[in-house]
Coordinates of C-alpha atoms in Angstrom, one line a residue:
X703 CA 0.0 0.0 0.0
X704 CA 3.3 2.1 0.3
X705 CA 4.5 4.3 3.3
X706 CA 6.4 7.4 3.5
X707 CA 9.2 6.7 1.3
X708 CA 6.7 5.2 -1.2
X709 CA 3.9 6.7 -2.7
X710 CA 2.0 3.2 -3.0
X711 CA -1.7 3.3 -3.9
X712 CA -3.4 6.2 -3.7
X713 CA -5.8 7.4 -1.1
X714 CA -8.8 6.0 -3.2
X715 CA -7.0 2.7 -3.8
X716 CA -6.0 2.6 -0.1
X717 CA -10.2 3.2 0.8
X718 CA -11.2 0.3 -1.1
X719 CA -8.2 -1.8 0.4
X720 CA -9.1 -1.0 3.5
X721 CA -13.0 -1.8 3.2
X722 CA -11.7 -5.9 1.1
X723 CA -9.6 -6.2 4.4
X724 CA -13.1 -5.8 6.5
X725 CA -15.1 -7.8 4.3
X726 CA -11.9 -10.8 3.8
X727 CA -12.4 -11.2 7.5
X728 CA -16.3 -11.8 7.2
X729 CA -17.9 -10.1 9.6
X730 CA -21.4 -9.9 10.9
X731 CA -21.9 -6.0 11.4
X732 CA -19.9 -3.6 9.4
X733 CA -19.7 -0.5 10.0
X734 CA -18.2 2.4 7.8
X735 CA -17.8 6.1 8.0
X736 CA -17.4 7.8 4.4
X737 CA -16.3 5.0 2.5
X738 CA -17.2 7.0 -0.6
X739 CA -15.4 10.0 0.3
X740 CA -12.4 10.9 -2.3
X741 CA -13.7 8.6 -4.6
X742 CA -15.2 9.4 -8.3
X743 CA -18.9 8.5 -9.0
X744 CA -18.0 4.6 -10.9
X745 CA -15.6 4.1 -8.2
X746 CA -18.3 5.1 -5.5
X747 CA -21.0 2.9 -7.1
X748 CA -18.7 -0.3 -7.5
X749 CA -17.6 0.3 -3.4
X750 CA -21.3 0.6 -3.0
X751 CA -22.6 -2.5 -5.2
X752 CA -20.0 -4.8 -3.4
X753 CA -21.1 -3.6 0.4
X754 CA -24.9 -4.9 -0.9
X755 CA -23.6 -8.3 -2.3
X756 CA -22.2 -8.3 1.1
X757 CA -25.4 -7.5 2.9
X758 CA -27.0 -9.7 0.6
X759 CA -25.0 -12.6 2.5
X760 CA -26.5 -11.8 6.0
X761 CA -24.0 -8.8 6.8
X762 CA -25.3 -6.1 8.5
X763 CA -23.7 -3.4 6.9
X764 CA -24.2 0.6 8.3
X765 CA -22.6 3.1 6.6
X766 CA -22.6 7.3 6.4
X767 CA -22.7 9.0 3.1
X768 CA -22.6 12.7 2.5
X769 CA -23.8 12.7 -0.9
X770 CA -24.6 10.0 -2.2
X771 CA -26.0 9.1 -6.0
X772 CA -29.1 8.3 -7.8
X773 CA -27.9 4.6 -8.5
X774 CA -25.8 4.5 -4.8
X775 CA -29.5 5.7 -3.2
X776 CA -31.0 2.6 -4.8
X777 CA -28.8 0.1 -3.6
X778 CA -29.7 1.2 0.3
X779 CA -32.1 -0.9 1.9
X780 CA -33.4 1.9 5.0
X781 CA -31.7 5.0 5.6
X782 CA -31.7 7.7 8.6
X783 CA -31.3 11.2 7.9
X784 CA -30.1 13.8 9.8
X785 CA -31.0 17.2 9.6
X786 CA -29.7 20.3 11.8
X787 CA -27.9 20.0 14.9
X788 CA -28.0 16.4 14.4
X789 CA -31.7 15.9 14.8
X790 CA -33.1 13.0 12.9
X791 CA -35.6 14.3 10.2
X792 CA -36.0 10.9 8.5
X793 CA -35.6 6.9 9.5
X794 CA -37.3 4.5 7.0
X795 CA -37.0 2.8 3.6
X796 CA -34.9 4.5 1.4
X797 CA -37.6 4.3 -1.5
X798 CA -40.0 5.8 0.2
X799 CA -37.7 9.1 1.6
X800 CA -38.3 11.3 -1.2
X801 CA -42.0 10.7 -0.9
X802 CA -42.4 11.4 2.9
X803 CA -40.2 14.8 2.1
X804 CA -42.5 15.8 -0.7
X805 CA -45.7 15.6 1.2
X806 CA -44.3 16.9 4.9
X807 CA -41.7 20.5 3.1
X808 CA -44.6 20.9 -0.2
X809 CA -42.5 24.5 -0.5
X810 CA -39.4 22.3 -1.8
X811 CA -40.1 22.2 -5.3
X812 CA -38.1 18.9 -6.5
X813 CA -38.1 19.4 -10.0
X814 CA -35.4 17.0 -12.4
X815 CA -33.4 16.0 -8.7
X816 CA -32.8 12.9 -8.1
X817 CA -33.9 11.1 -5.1
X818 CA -30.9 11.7 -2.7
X819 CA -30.1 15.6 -4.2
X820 CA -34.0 16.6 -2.6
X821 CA -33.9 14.9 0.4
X822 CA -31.0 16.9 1.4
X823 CA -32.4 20.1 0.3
X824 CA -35.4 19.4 2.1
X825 CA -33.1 19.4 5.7
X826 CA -30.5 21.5 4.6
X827 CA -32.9 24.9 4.1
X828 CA -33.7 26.9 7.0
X829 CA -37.1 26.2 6.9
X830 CA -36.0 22.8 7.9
X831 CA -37.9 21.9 11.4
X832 CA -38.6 18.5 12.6
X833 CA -39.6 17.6 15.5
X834 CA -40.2 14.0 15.6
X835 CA -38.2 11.8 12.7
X836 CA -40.5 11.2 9.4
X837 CA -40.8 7.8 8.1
X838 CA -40.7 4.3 10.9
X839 CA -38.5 2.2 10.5
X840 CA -39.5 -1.8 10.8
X841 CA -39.5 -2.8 14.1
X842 CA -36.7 -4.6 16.1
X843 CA -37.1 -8.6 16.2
X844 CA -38.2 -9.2 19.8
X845 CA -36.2 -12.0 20.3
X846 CA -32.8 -10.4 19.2
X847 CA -31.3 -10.6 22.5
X848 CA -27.3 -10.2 22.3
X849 CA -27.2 -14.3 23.1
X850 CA -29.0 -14.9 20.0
X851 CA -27.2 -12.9 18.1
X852 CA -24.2 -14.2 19.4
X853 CA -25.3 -17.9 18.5
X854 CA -26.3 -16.8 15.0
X855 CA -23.4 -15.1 14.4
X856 CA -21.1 -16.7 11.8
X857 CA -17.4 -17.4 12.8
X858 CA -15.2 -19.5 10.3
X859 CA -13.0 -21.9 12.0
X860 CA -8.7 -20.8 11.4
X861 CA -6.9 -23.6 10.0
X862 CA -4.6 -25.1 12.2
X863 CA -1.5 -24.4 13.4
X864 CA 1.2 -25.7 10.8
X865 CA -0.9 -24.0 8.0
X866 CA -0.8 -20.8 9.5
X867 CA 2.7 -20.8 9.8
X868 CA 2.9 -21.8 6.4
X869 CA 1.0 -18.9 5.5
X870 CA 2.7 -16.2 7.8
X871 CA 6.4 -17.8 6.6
X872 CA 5.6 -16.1 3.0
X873 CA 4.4 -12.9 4.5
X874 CA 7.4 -12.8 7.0
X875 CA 9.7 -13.0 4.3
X876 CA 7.8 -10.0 1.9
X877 CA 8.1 -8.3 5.0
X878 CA 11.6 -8.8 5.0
X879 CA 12.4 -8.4 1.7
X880 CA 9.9 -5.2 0.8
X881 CA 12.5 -2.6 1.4
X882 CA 16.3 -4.5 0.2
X883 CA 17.9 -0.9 0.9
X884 CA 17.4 -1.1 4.3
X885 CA 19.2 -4.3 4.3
X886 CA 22.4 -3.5 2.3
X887 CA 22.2 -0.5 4.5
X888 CA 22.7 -2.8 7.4
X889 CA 25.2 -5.0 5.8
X890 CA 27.2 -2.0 5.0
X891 CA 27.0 -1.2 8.5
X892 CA 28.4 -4.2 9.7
X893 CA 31.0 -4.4 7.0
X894 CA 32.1 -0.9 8.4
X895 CA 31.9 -1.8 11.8
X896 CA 34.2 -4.8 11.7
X897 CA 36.7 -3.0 9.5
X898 CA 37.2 -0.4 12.3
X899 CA 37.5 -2.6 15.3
X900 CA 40.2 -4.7 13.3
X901 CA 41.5 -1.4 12.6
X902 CA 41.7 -0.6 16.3
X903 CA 43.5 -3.6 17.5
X904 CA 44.9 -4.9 14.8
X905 CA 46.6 -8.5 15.1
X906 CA 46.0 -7.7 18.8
X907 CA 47.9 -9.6 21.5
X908 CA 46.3 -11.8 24.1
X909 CA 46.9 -9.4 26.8
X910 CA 44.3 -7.2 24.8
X911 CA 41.5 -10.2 24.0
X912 CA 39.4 -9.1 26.8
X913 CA 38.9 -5.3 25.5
X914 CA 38.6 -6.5 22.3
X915 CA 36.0 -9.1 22.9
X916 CA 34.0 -6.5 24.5
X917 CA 34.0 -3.8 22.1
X918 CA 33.2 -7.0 19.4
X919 CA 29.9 -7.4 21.6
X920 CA 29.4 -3.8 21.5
X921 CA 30.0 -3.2 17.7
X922 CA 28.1 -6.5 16.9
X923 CA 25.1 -6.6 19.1
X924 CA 24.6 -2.7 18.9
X925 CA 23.9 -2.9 15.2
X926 CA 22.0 -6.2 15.5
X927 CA 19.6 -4.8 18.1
X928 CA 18.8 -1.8 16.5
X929 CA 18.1 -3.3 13.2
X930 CA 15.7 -6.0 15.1
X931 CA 14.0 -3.6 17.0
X932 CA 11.6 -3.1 14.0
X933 CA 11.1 -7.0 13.1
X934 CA 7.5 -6.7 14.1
X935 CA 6.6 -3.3 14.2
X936 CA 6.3 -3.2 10.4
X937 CA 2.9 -6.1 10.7
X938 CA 2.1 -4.9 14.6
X939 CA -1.3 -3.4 13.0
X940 CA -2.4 -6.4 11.1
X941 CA -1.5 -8.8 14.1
X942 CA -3.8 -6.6 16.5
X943 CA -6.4 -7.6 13.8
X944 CA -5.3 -10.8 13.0
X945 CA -4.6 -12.6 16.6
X946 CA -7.8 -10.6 18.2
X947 CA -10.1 -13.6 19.7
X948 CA -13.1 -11.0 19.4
X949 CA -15.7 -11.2 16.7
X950 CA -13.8 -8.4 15.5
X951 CA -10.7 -10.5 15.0
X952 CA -9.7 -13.6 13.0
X953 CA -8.4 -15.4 16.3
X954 CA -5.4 -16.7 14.2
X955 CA -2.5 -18.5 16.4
X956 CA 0.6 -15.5 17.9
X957 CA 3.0 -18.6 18.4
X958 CA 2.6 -19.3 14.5
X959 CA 2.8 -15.9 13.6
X960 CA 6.1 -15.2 15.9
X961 CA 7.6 -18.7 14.7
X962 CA 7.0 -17.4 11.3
X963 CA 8.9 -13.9 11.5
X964 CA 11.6 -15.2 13.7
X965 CA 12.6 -18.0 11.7
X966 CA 12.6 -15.8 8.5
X967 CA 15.0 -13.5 11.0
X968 CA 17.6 -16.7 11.0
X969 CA 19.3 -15.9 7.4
X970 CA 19.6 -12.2 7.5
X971 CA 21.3 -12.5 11.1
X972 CA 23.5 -15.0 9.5
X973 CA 24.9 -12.4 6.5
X974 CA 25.0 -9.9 9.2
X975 CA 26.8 -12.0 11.4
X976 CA 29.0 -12.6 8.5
X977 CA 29.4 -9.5 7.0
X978 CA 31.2 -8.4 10.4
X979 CA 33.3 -10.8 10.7
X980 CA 34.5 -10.9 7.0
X981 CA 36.3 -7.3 7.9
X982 CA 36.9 -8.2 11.2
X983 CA 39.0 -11.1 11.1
X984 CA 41.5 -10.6 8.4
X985 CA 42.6 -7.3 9.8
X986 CA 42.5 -8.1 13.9
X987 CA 43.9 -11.9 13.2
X988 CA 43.0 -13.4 16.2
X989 CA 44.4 -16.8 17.2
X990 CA 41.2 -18.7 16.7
X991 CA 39.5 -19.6 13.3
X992 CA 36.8 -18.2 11.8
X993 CA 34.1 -20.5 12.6
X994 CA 35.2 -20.5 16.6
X995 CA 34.7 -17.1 16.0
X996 CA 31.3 -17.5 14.3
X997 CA 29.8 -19.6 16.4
X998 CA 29.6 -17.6 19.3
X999 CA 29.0 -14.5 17.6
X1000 CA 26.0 -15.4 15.9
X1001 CA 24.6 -17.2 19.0
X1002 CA 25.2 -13.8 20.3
X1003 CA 23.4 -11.8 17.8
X1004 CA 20.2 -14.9 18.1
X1005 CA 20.2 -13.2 22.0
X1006 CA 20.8 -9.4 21.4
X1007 CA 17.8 -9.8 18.7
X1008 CA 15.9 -11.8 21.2
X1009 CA 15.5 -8.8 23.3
X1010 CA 15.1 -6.6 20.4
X1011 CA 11.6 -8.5 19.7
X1012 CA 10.1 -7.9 22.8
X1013 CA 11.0 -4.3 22.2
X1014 CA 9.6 -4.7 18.5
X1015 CA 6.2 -6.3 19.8
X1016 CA 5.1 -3.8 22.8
X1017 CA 6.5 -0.5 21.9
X1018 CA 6.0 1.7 18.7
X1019 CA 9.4 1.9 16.3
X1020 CA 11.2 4.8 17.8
X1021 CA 10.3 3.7 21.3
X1022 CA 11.3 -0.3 20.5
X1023 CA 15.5 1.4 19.3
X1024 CA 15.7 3.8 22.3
X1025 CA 14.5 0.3 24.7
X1026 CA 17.0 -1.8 22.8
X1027 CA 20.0 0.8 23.3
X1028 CA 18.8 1.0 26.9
X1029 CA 18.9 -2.3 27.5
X1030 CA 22.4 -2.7 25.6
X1031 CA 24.1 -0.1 27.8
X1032 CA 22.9 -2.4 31.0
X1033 CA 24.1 -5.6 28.4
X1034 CA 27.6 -4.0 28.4
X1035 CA 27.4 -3.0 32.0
X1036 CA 27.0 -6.4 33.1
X1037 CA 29.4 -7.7 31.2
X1038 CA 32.0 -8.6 33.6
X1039 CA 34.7 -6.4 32.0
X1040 CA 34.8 -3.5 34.6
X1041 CA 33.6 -4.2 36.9
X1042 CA 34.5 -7.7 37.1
X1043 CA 32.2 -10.8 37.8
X1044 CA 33.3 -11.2 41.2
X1045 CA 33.0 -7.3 42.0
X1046 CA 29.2 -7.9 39.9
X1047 CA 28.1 -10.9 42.7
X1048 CA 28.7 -8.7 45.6
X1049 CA 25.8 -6.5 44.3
X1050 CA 23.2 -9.3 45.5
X1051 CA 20.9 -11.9 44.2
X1052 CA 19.0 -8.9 42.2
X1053 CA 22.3 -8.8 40.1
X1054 CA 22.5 -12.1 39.1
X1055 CA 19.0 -12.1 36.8
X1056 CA 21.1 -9.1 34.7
X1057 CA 24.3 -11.4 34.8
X1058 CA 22.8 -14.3 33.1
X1059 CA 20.7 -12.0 31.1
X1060 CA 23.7 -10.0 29.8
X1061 CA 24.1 -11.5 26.2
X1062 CA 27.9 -9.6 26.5
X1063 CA 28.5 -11.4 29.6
X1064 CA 28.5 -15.1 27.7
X1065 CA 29.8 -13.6 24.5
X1066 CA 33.1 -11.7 26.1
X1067 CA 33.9 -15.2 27.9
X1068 CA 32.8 -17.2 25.2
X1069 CA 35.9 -15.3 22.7
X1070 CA 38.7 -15.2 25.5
X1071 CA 38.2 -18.8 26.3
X1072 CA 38.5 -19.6 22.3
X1073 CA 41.4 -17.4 22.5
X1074 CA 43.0 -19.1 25.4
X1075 CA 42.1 -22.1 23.8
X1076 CA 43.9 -21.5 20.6
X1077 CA 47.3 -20.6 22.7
X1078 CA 50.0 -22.9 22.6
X1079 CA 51.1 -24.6 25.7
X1080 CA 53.8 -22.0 26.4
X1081 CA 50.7 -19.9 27.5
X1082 CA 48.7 -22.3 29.1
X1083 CA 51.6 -23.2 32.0
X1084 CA 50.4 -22.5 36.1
X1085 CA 51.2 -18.9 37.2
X1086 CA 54.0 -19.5 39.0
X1087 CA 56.1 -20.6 35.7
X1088 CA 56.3 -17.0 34.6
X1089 CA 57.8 -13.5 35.9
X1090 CA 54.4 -11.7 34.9
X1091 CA 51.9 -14.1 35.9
X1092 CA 49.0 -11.3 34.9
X1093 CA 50.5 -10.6 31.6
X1094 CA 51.9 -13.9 30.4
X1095 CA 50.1 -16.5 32.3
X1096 CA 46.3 -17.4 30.1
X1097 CA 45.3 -19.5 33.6
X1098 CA 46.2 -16.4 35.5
X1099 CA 44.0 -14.3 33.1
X1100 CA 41.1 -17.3 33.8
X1101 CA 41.3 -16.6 37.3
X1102 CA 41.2 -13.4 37.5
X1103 CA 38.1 -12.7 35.3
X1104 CA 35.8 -15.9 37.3
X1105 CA 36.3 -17.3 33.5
X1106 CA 35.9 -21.3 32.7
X1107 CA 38.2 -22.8 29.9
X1108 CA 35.2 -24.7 28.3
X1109 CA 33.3 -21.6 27.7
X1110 CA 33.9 -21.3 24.5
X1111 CA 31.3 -23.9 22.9
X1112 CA 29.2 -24.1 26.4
X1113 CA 28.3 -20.3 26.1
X1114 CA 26.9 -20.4 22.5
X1115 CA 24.2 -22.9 24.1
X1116 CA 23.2 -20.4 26.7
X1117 CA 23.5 -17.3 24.3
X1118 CA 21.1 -20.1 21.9
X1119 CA 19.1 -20.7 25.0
X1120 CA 19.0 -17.1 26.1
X1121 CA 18.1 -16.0 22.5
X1122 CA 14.8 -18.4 22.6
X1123 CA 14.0 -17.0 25.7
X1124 CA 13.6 -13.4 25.0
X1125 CA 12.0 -15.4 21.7
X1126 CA 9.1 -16.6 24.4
X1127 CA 9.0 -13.5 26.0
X1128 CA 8.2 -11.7 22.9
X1129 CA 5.5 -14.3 22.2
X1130 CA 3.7 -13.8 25.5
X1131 CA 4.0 -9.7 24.7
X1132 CA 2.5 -10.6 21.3
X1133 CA -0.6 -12.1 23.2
X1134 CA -0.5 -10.0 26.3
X1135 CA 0.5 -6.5 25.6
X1136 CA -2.1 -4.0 23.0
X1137 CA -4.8 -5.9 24.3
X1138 CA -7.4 -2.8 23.7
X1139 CA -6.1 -2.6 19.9
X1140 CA -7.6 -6.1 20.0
X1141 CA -11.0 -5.7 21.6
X1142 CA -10.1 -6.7 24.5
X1143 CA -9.4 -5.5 28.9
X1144 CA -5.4 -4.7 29.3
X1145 CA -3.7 -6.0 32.1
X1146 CA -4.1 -2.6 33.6
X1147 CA -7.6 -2.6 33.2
X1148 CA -8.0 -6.4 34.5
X1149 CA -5.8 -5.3 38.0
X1150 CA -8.0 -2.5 38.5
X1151 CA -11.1 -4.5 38.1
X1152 CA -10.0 -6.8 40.8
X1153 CA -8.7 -3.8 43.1
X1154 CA -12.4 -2.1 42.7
X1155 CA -13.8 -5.2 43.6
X1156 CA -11.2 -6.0 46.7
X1157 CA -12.0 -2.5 48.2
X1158 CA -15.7 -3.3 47.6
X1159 CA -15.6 -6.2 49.2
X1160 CA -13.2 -4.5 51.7
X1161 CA -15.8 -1.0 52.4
X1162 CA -19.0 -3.3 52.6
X1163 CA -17.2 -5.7 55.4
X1164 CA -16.3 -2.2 57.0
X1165 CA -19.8 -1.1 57.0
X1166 CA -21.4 -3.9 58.3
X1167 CA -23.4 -3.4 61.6
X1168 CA -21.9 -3.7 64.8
X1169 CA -22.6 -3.7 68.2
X1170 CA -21.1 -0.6 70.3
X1171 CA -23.0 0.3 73.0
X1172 CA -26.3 0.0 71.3
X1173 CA -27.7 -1.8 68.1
X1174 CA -28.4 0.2 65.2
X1175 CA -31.9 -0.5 65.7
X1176 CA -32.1 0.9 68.9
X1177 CA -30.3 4.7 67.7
X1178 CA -32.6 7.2 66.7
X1179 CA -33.9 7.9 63.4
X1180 CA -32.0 10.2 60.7
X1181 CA -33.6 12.2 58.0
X1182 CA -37.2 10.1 58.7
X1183 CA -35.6 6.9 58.6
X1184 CA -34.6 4.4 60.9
X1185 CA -30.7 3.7 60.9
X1186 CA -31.1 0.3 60.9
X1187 CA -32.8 1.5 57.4
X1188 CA -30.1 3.6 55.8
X1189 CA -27.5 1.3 54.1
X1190 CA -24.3 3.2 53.9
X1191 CA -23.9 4.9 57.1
X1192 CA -22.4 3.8 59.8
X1193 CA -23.9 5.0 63.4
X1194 CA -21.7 4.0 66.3
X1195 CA -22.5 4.9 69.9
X1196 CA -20.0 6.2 72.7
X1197 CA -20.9 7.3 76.2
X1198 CA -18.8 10.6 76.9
X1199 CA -18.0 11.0 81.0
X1200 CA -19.6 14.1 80.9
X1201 CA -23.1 12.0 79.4
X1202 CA -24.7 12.1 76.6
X1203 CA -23.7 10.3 73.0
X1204 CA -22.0 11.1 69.9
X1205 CA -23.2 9.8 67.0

């Protein structure tokens, strides 16, 4: 339909797209303000000709038109019409309007107009007085109770799970695909971004792996997270319509909608992945290969655009990239680098959820364990072999940093792990978060439901008669009623030493 980079259809086209997407979903009521406005007279009557095939098939279809034809008048079954000040001068059939107006406003002379042209001249003068609508309109089936028409209504089962994920996998990946600058804009990003951290440290020595690896996390993860944090902002208006369990709604499946668009998210993480480590590696040289490098890097950017999607699902698109920059400022933070794990436990057990959350954390020990790895055994030798244990000693450097040796492959499991978790959370956002886009109570509104009714419950146990002194049937009578009458108040009874009662 085009956005604001691309024209698109036009406004017309974009009407009529608009009112197929209402009638694809088949509804039982639909409701329309203007759909004629903007458009030319052909284009008006074709909108018009396909809203009666569709209340020919049981849809009960309202809509307002401003001025609408001779041929558009015909195809309306009743029609209201409003006159000044919004007072209703006419409700009836449609084919009878022009009648009722000619024998109630006789000083209207109608002449050639068509149907619709003198009923709005007949309430648009300022002679135009009505003070009880013209015309009745057929009366209301008795039995049209909002059960019934909830039993009557229509709903067309959703296929099941694997064939809506086959169906959102194509649409994830025109998503995806729609706009290939913005892609080769991010590639060039991350071609860029390698290119100057090898330039940086270039052929860097082991004493500098640990900056390094965290400036890799930084340069990596930052650009991944930014660019994720619009995965599912681009299709956030058509899920609202799409996963809504209202009669409003089609009631299709979140988890095979989010499977769909994160799995179509797999390859282009992969060429990003790639494209930073293409510039990356042949100018820093680390000791390691490429693919020890790979690995955990890409695990890496599966986590940093795990948490990018939960930004992507609740927020709006500029509020999702400030979220994910937040959250990879606290990312690098917790990272272990400075301050150091051991300095990062003291802070207490509300520390450690960030610690195993940080993404840089697992990724930063994940490329100095392939490092140490990758040293020959002249480095690997117990402190006390060398003059410069802290310089020269890759145990010594383990130690110090709360680092294990195995880290290397078991930390691209957790950064995996951590990535499908954030993948989860982001699936529970999709169902739990916008709820009032989809017809239905937000959280907020749900806790303050159950607050009204614990205060209630709460005010009423509060109110309840007690015996102090005397019964409330024994106090005397307030504003003609007995107390034990007047629900609400509470009348309690205390002697005073000096005699006599408050009340």
């Amino acid at each position: 339909a085009g956005d604001a980079r691309r024209r698109g259809l036009s406004g017309g086209q974009r009407k009529r797209v608009a009112v197929a997407v209402e009638l694809v979903a088949d509804p039982s009521a639909l409701l329309l303000d203007e759909p004629t406005s903007g458009l030319d007279a052909a284009t008006s009557l074709s909108l018009l000709t396909s809203l009666a095939a569709a209340a020919g098939r049981g849809v009960c279809v309202a809509a307002v038109l401003h001025q609408p034809s001779a041929k558009a008048w015909r195809l309306t079954d009743d029609a209201v019409v409003f006159g000044r000040d919004g007072v209703v001068a006419y409700a009836g059939a449609a084919a009878a309007a022009a009648a009722t107006f000619a024998a109630a406003r006789p000083d209207v002379l109608r002449g050639d107009a068509p149907a619709p042209d003198y009923v709005l001249d007949c309430v648009s003068d300022d002679a135009a007085d009505f003070g009880e609508a013209l015309g009745v309109l057929a009366a209301a089936t008795p039995d049209a109770t909002p059960e019934a028409l909830a039993r009557a209504t229509q709903r067309v089962d959703a296929p099941g799970a694997s064939d809506q994920f086959l169906l959102f996998l194509p649409r994830a990946v025109l998503a995806l695909t729609r706009t290939p600058g913005d892609f080769v804009f991010e590639l060039a990003v991350q071609f860029f971004a390698g290119a100057f951290l090898g330039a940086l440290y270039p052929h860097f020595e082991f004493n500098d792996c640990q900056p390094v690896a965290f400036m890799l996390q930084l340069s990596l993860g930052g650009t991944v997270m930014l660019s994720s944090a619009r995965t599912f902002g681009a299709t956030r208006v058509a899920a609202w319509r799409e996963l809504s369990p209202t009669l409003a709604g089609m009631g299709l499946s979140p988890t095979a909608s989010a499977a769909a668009t994160c799995l179509v998210e797999v390859p282009r993480l992969l060429l990003l992945t790639a494209a930073f480590l293409s510039t990356w590696f042949p100018t820093a040289r680390p000791r390691t290969t490429f693919a020890q490098s790979f690995g955990p890097c890409f695990c890496a950017a599966l986590a940093a655009s795990g948490a990018a999607h939960v930004f992507s699902v609740a927020q709006d698109a500029k509020s999702a990239q400030l979220s994910s920059v937040a959250a990879l400022v606290i990312a690098a933070m917790f990272a272990g680098v400075e301050p150091r794990l051991s300095e990062l436990q003291k802070l207490g057990a509300g520390a450690k959820p960030l610690i195993w959350g940080s993404y840089a954390r697992w990724l930063v020990e994940s490329l100095y364990a392939a490092e140490v790895s990758a040293l020959s055994t002249a480095w690997r030798m117990p402190p006390a072999f060398y003059n410069r244990p802290r310089a020269e000693s890759a145990l010594m450097g383990l130690f110090m940093y709360d680092y294990v040796a195995r880290a290397a492959t078991i930390n691209c499991v957790l950064l995996a792990l951590l990535g499908l978790l954030f993948r989860l959370v982001a699936l529970a956002a999709l169902s739990g978060t916008n709820r009032d886009r989809m017809g239905l109570r937000s959280p907020a509104h749900v806790f303050y439901d159950a607050y009204a009714a614990l205060a209630g419950g709460v005010g009423r146990w509060w109110r309840r008669p007690r015996k102090v002194g005397s019964t409330a049937a024994e106090l005397p009578s307030l504003g003609g009623a007995p107390a034990g009458e007047r629900r609400g108040l509470l009348a309690v009874a205390t002697v005073r030493n000096g005699g006599g009662a408050v009340v």
